[in-house]
GROMACS .gro file of C-alpha atoms in nm:
model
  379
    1UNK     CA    1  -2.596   2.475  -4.868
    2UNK     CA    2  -2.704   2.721  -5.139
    3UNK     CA    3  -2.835   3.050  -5.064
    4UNK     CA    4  -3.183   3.070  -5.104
    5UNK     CA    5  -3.316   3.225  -5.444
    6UNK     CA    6  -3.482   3.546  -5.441
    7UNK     CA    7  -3.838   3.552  -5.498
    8UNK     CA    8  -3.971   3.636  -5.851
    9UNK     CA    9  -4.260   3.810  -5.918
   10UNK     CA   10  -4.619   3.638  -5.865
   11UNK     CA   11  -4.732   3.471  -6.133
   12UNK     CA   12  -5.059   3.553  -6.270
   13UNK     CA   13  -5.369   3.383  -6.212
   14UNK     CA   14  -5.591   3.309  -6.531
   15UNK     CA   15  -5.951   3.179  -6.323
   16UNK     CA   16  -6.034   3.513  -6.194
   17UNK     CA   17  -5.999   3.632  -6.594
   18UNK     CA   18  -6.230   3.308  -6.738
   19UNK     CA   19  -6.472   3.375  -6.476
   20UNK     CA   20  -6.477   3.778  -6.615
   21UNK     CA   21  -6.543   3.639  -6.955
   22UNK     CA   22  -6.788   3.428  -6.866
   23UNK     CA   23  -7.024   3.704  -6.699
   24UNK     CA   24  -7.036   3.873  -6.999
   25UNK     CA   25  -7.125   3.629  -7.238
   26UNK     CA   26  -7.401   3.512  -7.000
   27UNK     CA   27  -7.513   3.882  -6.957
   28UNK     CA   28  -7.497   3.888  -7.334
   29UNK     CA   29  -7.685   3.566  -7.417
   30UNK     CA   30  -7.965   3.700  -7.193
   31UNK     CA   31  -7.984   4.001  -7.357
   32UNK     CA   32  -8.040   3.848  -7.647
   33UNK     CA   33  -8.314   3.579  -7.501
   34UNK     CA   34  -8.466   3.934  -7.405
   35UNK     CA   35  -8.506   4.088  -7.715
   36UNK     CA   36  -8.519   3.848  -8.010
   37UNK     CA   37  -8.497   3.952  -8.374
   38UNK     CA   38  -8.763   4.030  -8.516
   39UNK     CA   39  -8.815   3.920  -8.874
   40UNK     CA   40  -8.929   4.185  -9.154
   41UNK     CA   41  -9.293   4.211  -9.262
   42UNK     CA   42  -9.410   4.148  -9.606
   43UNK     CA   43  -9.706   4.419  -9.634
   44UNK     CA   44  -9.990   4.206  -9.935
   45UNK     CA   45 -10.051   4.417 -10.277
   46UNK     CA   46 -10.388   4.473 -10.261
   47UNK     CA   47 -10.589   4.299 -10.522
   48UNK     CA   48 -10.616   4.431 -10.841
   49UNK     CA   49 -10.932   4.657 -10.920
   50UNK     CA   50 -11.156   4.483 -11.158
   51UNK     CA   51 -11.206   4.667 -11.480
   52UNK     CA   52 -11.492   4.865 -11.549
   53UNK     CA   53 -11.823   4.773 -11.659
   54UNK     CA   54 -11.874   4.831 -12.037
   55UNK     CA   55 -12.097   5.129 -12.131
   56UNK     CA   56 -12.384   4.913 -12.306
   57UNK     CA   57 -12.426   5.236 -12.484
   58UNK     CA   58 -12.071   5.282 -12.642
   59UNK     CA   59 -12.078   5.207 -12.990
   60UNK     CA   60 -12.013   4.923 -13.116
   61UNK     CA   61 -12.008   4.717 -13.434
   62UNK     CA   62 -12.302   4.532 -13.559
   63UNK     CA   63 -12.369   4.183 -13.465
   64UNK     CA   64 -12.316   3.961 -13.744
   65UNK     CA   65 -12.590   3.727 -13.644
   66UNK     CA   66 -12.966   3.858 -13.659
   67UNK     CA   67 -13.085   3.786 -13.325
   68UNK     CA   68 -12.780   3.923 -13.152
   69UNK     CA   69 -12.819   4.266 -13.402
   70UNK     CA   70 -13.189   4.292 -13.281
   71UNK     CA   71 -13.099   4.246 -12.906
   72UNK     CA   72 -12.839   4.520 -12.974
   73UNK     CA   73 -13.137   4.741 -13.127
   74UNK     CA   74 -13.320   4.675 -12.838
   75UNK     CA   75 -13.018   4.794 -12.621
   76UNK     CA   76 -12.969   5.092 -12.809
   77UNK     CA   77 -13.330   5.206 -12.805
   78UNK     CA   78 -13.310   5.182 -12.384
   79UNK     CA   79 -13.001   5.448 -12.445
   80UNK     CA   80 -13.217   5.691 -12.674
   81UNK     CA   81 -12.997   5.616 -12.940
   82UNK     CA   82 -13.238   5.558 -13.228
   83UNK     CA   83 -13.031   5.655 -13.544
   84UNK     CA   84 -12.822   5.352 -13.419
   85UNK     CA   85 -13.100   5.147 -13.435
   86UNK     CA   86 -13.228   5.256 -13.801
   87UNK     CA   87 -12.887   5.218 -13.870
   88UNK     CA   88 -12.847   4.820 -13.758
   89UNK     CA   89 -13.208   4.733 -13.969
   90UNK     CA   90 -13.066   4.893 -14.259
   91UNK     CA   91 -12.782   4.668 -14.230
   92UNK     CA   92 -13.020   4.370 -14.165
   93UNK     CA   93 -13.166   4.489 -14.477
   94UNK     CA   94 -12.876   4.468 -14.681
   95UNK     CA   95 -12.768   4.103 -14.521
   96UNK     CA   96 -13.152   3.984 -14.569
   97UNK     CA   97 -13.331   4.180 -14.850
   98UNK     CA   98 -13.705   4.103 -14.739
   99UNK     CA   99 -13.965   4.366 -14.643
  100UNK     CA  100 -13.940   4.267 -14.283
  101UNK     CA  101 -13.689   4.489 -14.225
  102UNK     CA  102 -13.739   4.795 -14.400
  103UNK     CA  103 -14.093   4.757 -14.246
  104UNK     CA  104 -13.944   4.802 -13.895
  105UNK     CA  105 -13.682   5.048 -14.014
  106UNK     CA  106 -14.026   5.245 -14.080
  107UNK     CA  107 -14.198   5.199 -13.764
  108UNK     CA  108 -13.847   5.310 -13.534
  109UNK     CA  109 -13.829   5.609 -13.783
  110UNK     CA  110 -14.210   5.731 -13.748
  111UNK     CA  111 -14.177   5.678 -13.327
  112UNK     CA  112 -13.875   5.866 -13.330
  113UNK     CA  113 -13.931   6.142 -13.547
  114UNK     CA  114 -13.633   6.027 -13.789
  115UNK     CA  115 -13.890   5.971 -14.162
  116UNK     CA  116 -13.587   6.187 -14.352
  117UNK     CA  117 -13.349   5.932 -14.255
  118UNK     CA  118 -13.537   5.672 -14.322
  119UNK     CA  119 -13.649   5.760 -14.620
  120UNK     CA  120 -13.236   5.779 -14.778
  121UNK     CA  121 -13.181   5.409 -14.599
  122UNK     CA  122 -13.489   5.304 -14.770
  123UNK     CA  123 -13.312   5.162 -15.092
  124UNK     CA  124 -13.392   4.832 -15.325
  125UNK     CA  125 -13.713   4.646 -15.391
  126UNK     CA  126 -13.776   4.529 -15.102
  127UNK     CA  127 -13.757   4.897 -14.938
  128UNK     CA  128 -14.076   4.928 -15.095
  129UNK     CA  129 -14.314   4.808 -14.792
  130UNK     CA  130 -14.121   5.077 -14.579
  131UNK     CA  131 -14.154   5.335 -14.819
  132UNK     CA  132 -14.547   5.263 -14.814
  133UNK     CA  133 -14.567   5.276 -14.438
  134UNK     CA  134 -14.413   5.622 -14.399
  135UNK     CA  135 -14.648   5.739 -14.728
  136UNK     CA  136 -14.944   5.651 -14.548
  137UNK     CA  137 -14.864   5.781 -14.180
  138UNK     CA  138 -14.836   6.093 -14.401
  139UNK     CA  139 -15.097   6.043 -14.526
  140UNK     CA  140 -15.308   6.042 -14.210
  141UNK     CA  141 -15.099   6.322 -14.146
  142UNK     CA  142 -15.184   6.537 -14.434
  143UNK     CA  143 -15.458   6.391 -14.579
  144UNK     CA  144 -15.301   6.491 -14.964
  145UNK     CA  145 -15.372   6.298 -15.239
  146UNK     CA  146 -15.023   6.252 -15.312
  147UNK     CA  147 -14.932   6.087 -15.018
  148UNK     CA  148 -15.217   5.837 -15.055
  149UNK     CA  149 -15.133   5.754 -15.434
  150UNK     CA  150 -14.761   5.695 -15.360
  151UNK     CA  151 -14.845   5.490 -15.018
  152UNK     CA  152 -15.081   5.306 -15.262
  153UNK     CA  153 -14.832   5.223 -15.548
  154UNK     CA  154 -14.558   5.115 -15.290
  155UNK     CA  155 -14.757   4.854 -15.093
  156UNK     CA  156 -14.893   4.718 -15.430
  157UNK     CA  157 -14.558   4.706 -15.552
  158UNK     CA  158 -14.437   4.492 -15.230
  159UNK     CA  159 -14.740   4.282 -15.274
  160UNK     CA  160 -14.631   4.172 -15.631
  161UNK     CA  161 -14.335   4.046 -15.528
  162UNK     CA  162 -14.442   3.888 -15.281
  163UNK     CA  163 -14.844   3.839 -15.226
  164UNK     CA  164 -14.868   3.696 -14.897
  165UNK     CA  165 -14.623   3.931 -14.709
  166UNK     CA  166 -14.783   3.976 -14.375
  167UNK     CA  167 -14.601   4.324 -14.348
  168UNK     CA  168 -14.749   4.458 -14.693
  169UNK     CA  169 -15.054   4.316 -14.610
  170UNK     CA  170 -15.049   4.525 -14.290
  171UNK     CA  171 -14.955   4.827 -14.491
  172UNK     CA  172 -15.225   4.765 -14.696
  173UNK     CA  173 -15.477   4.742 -14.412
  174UNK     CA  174 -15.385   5.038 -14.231
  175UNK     CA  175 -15.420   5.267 -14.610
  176UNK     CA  176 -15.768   5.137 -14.627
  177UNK     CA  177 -15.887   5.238 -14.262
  178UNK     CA  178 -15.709   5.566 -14.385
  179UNK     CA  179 -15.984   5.607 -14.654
  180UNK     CA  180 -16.248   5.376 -14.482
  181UNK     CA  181 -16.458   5.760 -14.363
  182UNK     CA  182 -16.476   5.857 -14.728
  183UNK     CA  183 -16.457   5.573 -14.910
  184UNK     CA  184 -16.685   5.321 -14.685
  185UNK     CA  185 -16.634   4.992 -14.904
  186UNK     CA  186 -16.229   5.021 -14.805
  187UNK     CA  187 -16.374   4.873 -14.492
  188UNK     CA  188 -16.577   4.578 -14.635
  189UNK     CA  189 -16.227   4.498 -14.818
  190UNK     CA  190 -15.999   4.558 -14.545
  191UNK     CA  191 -16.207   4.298 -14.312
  192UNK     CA  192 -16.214   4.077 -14.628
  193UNK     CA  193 -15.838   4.048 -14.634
  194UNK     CA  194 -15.835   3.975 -14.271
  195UNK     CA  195 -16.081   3.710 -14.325
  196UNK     CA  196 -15.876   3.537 -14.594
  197UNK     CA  197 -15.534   3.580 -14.490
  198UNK     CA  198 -15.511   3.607 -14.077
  199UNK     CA  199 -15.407   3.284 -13.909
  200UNK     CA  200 -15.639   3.094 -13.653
  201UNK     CA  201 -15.645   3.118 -13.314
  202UNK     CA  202 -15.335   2.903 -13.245
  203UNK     CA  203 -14.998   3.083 -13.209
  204UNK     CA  204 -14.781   2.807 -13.418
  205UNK     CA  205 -15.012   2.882 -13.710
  206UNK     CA  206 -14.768   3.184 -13.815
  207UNK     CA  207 -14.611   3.029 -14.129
  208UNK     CA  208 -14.271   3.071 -14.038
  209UNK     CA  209 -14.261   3.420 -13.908
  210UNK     CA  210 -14.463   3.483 -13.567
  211UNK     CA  211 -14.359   3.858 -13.573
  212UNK     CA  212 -14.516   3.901 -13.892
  213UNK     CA  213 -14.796   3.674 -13.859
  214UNK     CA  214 -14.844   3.927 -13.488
  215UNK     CA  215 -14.808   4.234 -13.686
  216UNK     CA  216 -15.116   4.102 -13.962
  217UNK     CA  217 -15.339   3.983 -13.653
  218UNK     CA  218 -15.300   4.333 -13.460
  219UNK     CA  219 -15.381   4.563 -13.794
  220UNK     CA  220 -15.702   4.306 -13.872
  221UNK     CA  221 -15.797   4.400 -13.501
  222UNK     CA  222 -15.771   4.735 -13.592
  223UNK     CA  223 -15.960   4.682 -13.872
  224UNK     CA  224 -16.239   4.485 -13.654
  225UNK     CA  225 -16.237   4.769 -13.377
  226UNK     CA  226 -16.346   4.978 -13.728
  227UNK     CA  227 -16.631   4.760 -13.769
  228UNK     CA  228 -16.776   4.770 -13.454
  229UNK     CA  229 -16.659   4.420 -13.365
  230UNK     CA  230 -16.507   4.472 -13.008
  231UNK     CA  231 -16.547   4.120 -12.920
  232UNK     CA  232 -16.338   3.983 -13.257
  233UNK     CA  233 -16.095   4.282 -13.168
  234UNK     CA  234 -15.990   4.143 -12.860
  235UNK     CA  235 -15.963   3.785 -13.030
  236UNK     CA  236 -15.728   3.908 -13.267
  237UNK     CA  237 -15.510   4.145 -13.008
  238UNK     CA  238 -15.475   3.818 -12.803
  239UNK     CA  239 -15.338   3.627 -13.087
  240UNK     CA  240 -15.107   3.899 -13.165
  241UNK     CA  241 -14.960   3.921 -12.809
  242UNK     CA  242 -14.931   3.521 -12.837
  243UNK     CA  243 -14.771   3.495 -13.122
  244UNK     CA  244 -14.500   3.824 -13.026
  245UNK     CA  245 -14.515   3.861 -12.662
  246UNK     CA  246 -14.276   4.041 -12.671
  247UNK     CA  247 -14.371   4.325 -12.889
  248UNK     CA  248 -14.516   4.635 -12.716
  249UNK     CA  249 -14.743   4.767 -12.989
  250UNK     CA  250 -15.003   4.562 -12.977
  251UNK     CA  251 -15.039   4.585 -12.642
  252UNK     CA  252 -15.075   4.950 -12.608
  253UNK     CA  253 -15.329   4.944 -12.923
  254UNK     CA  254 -15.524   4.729 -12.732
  255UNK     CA  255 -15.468   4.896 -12.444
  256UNK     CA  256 -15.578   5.191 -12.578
  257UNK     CA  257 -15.909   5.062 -12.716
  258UNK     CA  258 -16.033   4.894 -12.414
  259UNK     CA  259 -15.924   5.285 -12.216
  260UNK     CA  260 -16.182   5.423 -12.508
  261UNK     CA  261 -16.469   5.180 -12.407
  262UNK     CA  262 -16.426   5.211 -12.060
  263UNK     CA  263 -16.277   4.944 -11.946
  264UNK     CA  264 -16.018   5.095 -11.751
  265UNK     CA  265 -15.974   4.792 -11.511
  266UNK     CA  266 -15.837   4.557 -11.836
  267UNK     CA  267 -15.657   4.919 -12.000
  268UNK     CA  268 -15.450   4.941 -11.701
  269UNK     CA  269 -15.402   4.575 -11.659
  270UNK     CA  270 -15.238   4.585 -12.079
  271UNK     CA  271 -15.066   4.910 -11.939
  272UNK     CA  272 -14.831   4.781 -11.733
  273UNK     CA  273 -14.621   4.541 -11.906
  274UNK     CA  274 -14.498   4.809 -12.133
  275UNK     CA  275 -14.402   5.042 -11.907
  276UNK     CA  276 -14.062   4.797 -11.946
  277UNK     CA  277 -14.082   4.861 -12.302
  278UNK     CA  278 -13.709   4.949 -12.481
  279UNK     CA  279 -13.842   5.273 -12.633
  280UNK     CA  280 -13.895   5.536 -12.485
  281UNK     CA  281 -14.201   5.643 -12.662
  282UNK     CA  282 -14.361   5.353 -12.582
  283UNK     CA  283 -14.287   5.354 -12.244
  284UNK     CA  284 -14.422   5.724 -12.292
  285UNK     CA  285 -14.760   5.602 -12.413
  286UNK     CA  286 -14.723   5.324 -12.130
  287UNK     CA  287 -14.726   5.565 -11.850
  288UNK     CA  288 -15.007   5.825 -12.014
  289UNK     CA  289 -15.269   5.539 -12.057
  290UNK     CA  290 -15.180   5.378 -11.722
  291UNK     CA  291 -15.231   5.677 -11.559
  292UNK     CA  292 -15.588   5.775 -11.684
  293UNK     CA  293 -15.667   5.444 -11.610
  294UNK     CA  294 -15.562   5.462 -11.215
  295UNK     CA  295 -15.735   5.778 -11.251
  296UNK     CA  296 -16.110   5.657 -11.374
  297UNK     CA  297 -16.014   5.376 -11.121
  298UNK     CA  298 -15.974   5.606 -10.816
  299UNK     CA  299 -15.629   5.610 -10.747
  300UNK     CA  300 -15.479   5.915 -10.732
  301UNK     CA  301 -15.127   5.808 -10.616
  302UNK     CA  302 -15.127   5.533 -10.873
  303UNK     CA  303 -15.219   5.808 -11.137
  304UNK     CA  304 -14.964   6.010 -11.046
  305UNK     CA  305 -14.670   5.747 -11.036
  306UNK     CA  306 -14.790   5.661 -11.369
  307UNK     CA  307 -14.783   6.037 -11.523
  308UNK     CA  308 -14.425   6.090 -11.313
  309UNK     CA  309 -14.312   5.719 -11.556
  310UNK     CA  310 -14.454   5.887 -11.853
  311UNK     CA  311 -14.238   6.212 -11.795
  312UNK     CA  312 -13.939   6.031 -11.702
  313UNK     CA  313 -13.968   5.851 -12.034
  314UNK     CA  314 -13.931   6.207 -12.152
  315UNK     CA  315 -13.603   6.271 -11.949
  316UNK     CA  316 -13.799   6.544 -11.732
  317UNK     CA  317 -13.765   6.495 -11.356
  318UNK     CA  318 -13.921   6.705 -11.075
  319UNK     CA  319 -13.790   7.047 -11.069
  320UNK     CA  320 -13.781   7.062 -11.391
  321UNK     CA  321 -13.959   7.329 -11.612
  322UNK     CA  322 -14.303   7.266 -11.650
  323UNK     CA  323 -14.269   7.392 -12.033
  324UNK     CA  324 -14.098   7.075 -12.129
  325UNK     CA  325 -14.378   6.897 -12.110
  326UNK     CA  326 -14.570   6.765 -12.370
  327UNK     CA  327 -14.940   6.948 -12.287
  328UNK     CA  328 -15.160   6.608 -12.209
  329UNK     CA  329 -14.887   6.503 -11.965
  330UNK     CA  330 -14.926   6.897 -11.779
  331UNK     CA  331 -15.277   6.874 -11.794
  332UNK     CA  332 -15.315   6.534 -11.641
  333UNK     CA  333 -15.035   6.487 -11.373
  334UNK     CA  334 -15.121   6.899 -11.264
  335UNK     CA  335 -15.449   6.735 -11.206
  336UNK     CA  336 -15.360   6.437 -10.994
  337UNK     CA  337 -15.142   6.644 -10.785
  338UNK     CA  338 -15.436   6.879 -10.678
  339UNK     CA  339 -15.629   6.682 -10.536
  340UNK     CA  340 -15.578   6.623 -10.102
  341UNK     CA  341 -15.223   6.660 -10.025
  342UNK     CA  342 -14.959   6.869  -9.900
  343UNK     CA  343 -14.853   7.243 -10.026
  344UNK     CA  344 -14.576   7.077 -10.193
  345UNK     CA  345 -14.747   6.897 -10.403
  346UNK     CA  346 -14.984   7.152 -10.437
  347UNK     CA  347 -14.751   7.465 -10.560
  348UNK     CA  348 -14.634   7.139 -10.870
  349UNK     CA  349 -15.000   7.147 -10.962
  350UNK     CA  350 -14.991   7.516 -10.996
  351UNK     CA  351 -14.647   7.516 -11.171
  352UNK     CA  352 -14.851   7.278 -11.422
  353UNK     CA  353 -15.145   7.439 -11.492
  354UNK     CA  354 -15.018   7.747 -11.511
  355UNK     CA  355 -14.813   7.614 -11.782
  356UNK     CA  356 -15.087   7.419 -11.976
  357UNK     CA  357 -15.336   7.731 -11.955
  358UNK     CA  358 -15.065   7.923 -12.119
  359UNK     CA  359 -15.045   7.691 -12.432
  360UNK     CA  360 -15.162   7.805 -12.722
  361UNK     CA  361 -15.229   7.487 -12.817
  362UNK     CA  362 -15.405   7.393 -12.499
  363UNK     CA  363 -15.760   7.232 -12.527
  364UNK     CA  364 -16.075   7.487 -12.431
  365UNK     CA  365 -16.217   7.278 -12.220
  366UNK     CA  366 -15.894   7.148 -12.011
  367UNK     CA  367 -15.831   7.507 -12.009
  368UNK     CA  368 -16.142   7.567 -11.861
  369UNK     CA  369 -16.068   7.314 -11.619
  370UNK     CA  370 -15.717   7.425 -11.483
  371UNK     CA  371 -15.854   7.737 -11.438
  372UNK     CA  372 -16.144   7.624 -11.205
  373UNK     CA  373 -15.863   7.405 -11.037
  374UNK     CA  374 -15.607   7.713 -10.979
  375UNK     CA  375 -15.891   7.876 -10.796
  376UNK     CA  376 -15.959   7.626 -10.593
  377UNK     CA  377 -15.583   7.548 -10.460
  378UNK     CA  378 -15.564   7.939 -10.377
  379UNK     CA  379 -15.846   7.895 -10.131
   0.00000   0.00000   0.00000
């Protein structure tokens, strides 16, 4: 038999070494169940600012179409830019030679204080109706002769070229009251002009040009106001406000007349609307009236937020100097502020009267009065 062969060495045994493996990749796997990935995050742009509001005040170029240059005027007049706005109806003068516009060109000029400036934009025939309203505003200004002759040769001059112009017409009218205290019969024709050329009662009757046909009806109330004809007055201011409602001169004229009869309920009533007025001086005038009619009415607080609307129209704000008042508006709002109320309000009306009394401008009597008033708010 043959010897028995030695042993060799164990073999290995791979089971024990799969099972090893497979620990660890089911160690692994949890692991990873544990704890998944976790994707990136995409972080949003904000959204984009939106651009700024355009400064209505910025300047700009003029409209080529009317109405959109006269809403710009209007604009510009709310930003107390008012060589912009001579400067837009001297353009619409230039587009559209007809005495419309030099006519308003006039009237922003003499609110604002600009008549030099007006008077070099003032160029071509149909300048001429302008020219004639800032001669006779002079006129009532100076009282000169030479002011009256040249307001006199301009109108006439507008009215040959064209005899029914409404805004020569008005020119026309408002010479004549000019002379009417010495020369009586410029009266008798002024209310003869208004008789012959004003249209009726009905708005649409305004051949063509409402704002025109407004401006005639408010000087011919002027005229009737003159006569001692309140009751045809008021006719005439109501068909001026219907045919241009939106026009605040007429109002405050009317306004103004009904605060010198007395009727301060109907004065404050015309008041109000043009406290929203685009100029400033009218807004002025606005706030002055309203508040001496709150005032008659007795309402002091009413008074006084009209007077504070007048000064703002001013650009002067409480704690402002006094000084930079004009001297009716330190007069009257010093005078609604001492009546009941707290020291505050009190030491303003000081502050105010102290400053009117030291005009020398101020008015004797008011003088009188905010003297009597100082004495009685250091009681």
């Amino acid at each position: 038999p043959s010897p028995p062969s030695s042993p060799g060495p164990p073999a290995m045994s791979r089971r024990p070494a799969r099972s090893h493996l497979s620990l660890r990749t089911a160690a692994l796997a949890l692991l990873c169940a544990c704890k998944p990935i976790a994707a990136p995050t995409v972080t949003a742009a904000p959204p984009p600012a939106p651009p700024p509001a355009p400064d209505p005040c910025a300047d700009t170029s003029i409209p080529p179409d009317t109405d959109a240059a006269l809403a710009r005027a209007a604009v510009l007049r709310r930003c107390g830019a008012p060589r912009a706005v001579l400067a837009i109806h001297a353009e619409l003068l230039q587009r559209d030679p007809r005495p419309r516009w030099a006519h308003e060109l006039a009237a922003v000029a003499l609110a604002e204080d600009l008549v030099p400036e007006a008077r070099e934009l003032l160029q071509g025939p149909a300048a001429r109706v302008g020219l004639a309203l800032l001669n006779v505003a002079a006129y009532e200004t100076t009282g000169t002769p030479a002011d009256r002759e040249a307001a006199r040769t301009e109108f006439q001059a507008a009215l040959a070229l064209a005899p029914d112009d409404p805004y020569a017409l008005a020119v026309a009218l408002r010479h004549d009251l000019a002379l009417a205290d010495r020369e009586p019969e410029r009266l008798a024709l002024a209310a003869q002009i208004c008789r012959d050329r004003i249209p009726g009662d009905d708005p649409d009757a305004d051949g063509g040009d409402p704002r025109g046909a407004a401006l005639l009806a408010a000087s011919c109330a002027r005229v009737s106001l003159a006569a001692h004809e309140p009751g045809e007055a008021r006719r005439r201011f109501a068909l001026a406000l219907a045919l241009d409602p939106g026009e605040p001169a007429p109002r405050l004229a009317w306004a103004a007349a009904e605060l010198a009869a007395g009727n301060d309920r109907k004065a404050a009533e015309l008041y109000a609307p043009a406290l929203d007025a685009p100029a400033a001086s009218d807004r002025y005038l606005a706030g002055l009236g309203l508040g001496v009619a709150r005032s008659r009415l007795h309402d002091p607080t009413g008074a006084e937020q009209a007077y504070r609307l007048a000064a703002r129209a001013r650009g002067w704000r409480t704690g402002d100097p006094p000084e930079r008042l004009p001297p009716e508006l330190q007069f009257n709002l010093g005078l609604a502020l001492a009546g009941p109320g707290d020291p505050a309000r009190h030491a303003e009306a000081r502050l105010l009267l102290t400053a009117y009394i030291a005009r020398p401008d101020a008015d004797e009597l008011r003088r009188l009065r905010a003297r009597q008033l100082l004495l009685e708010l250091a009681d």
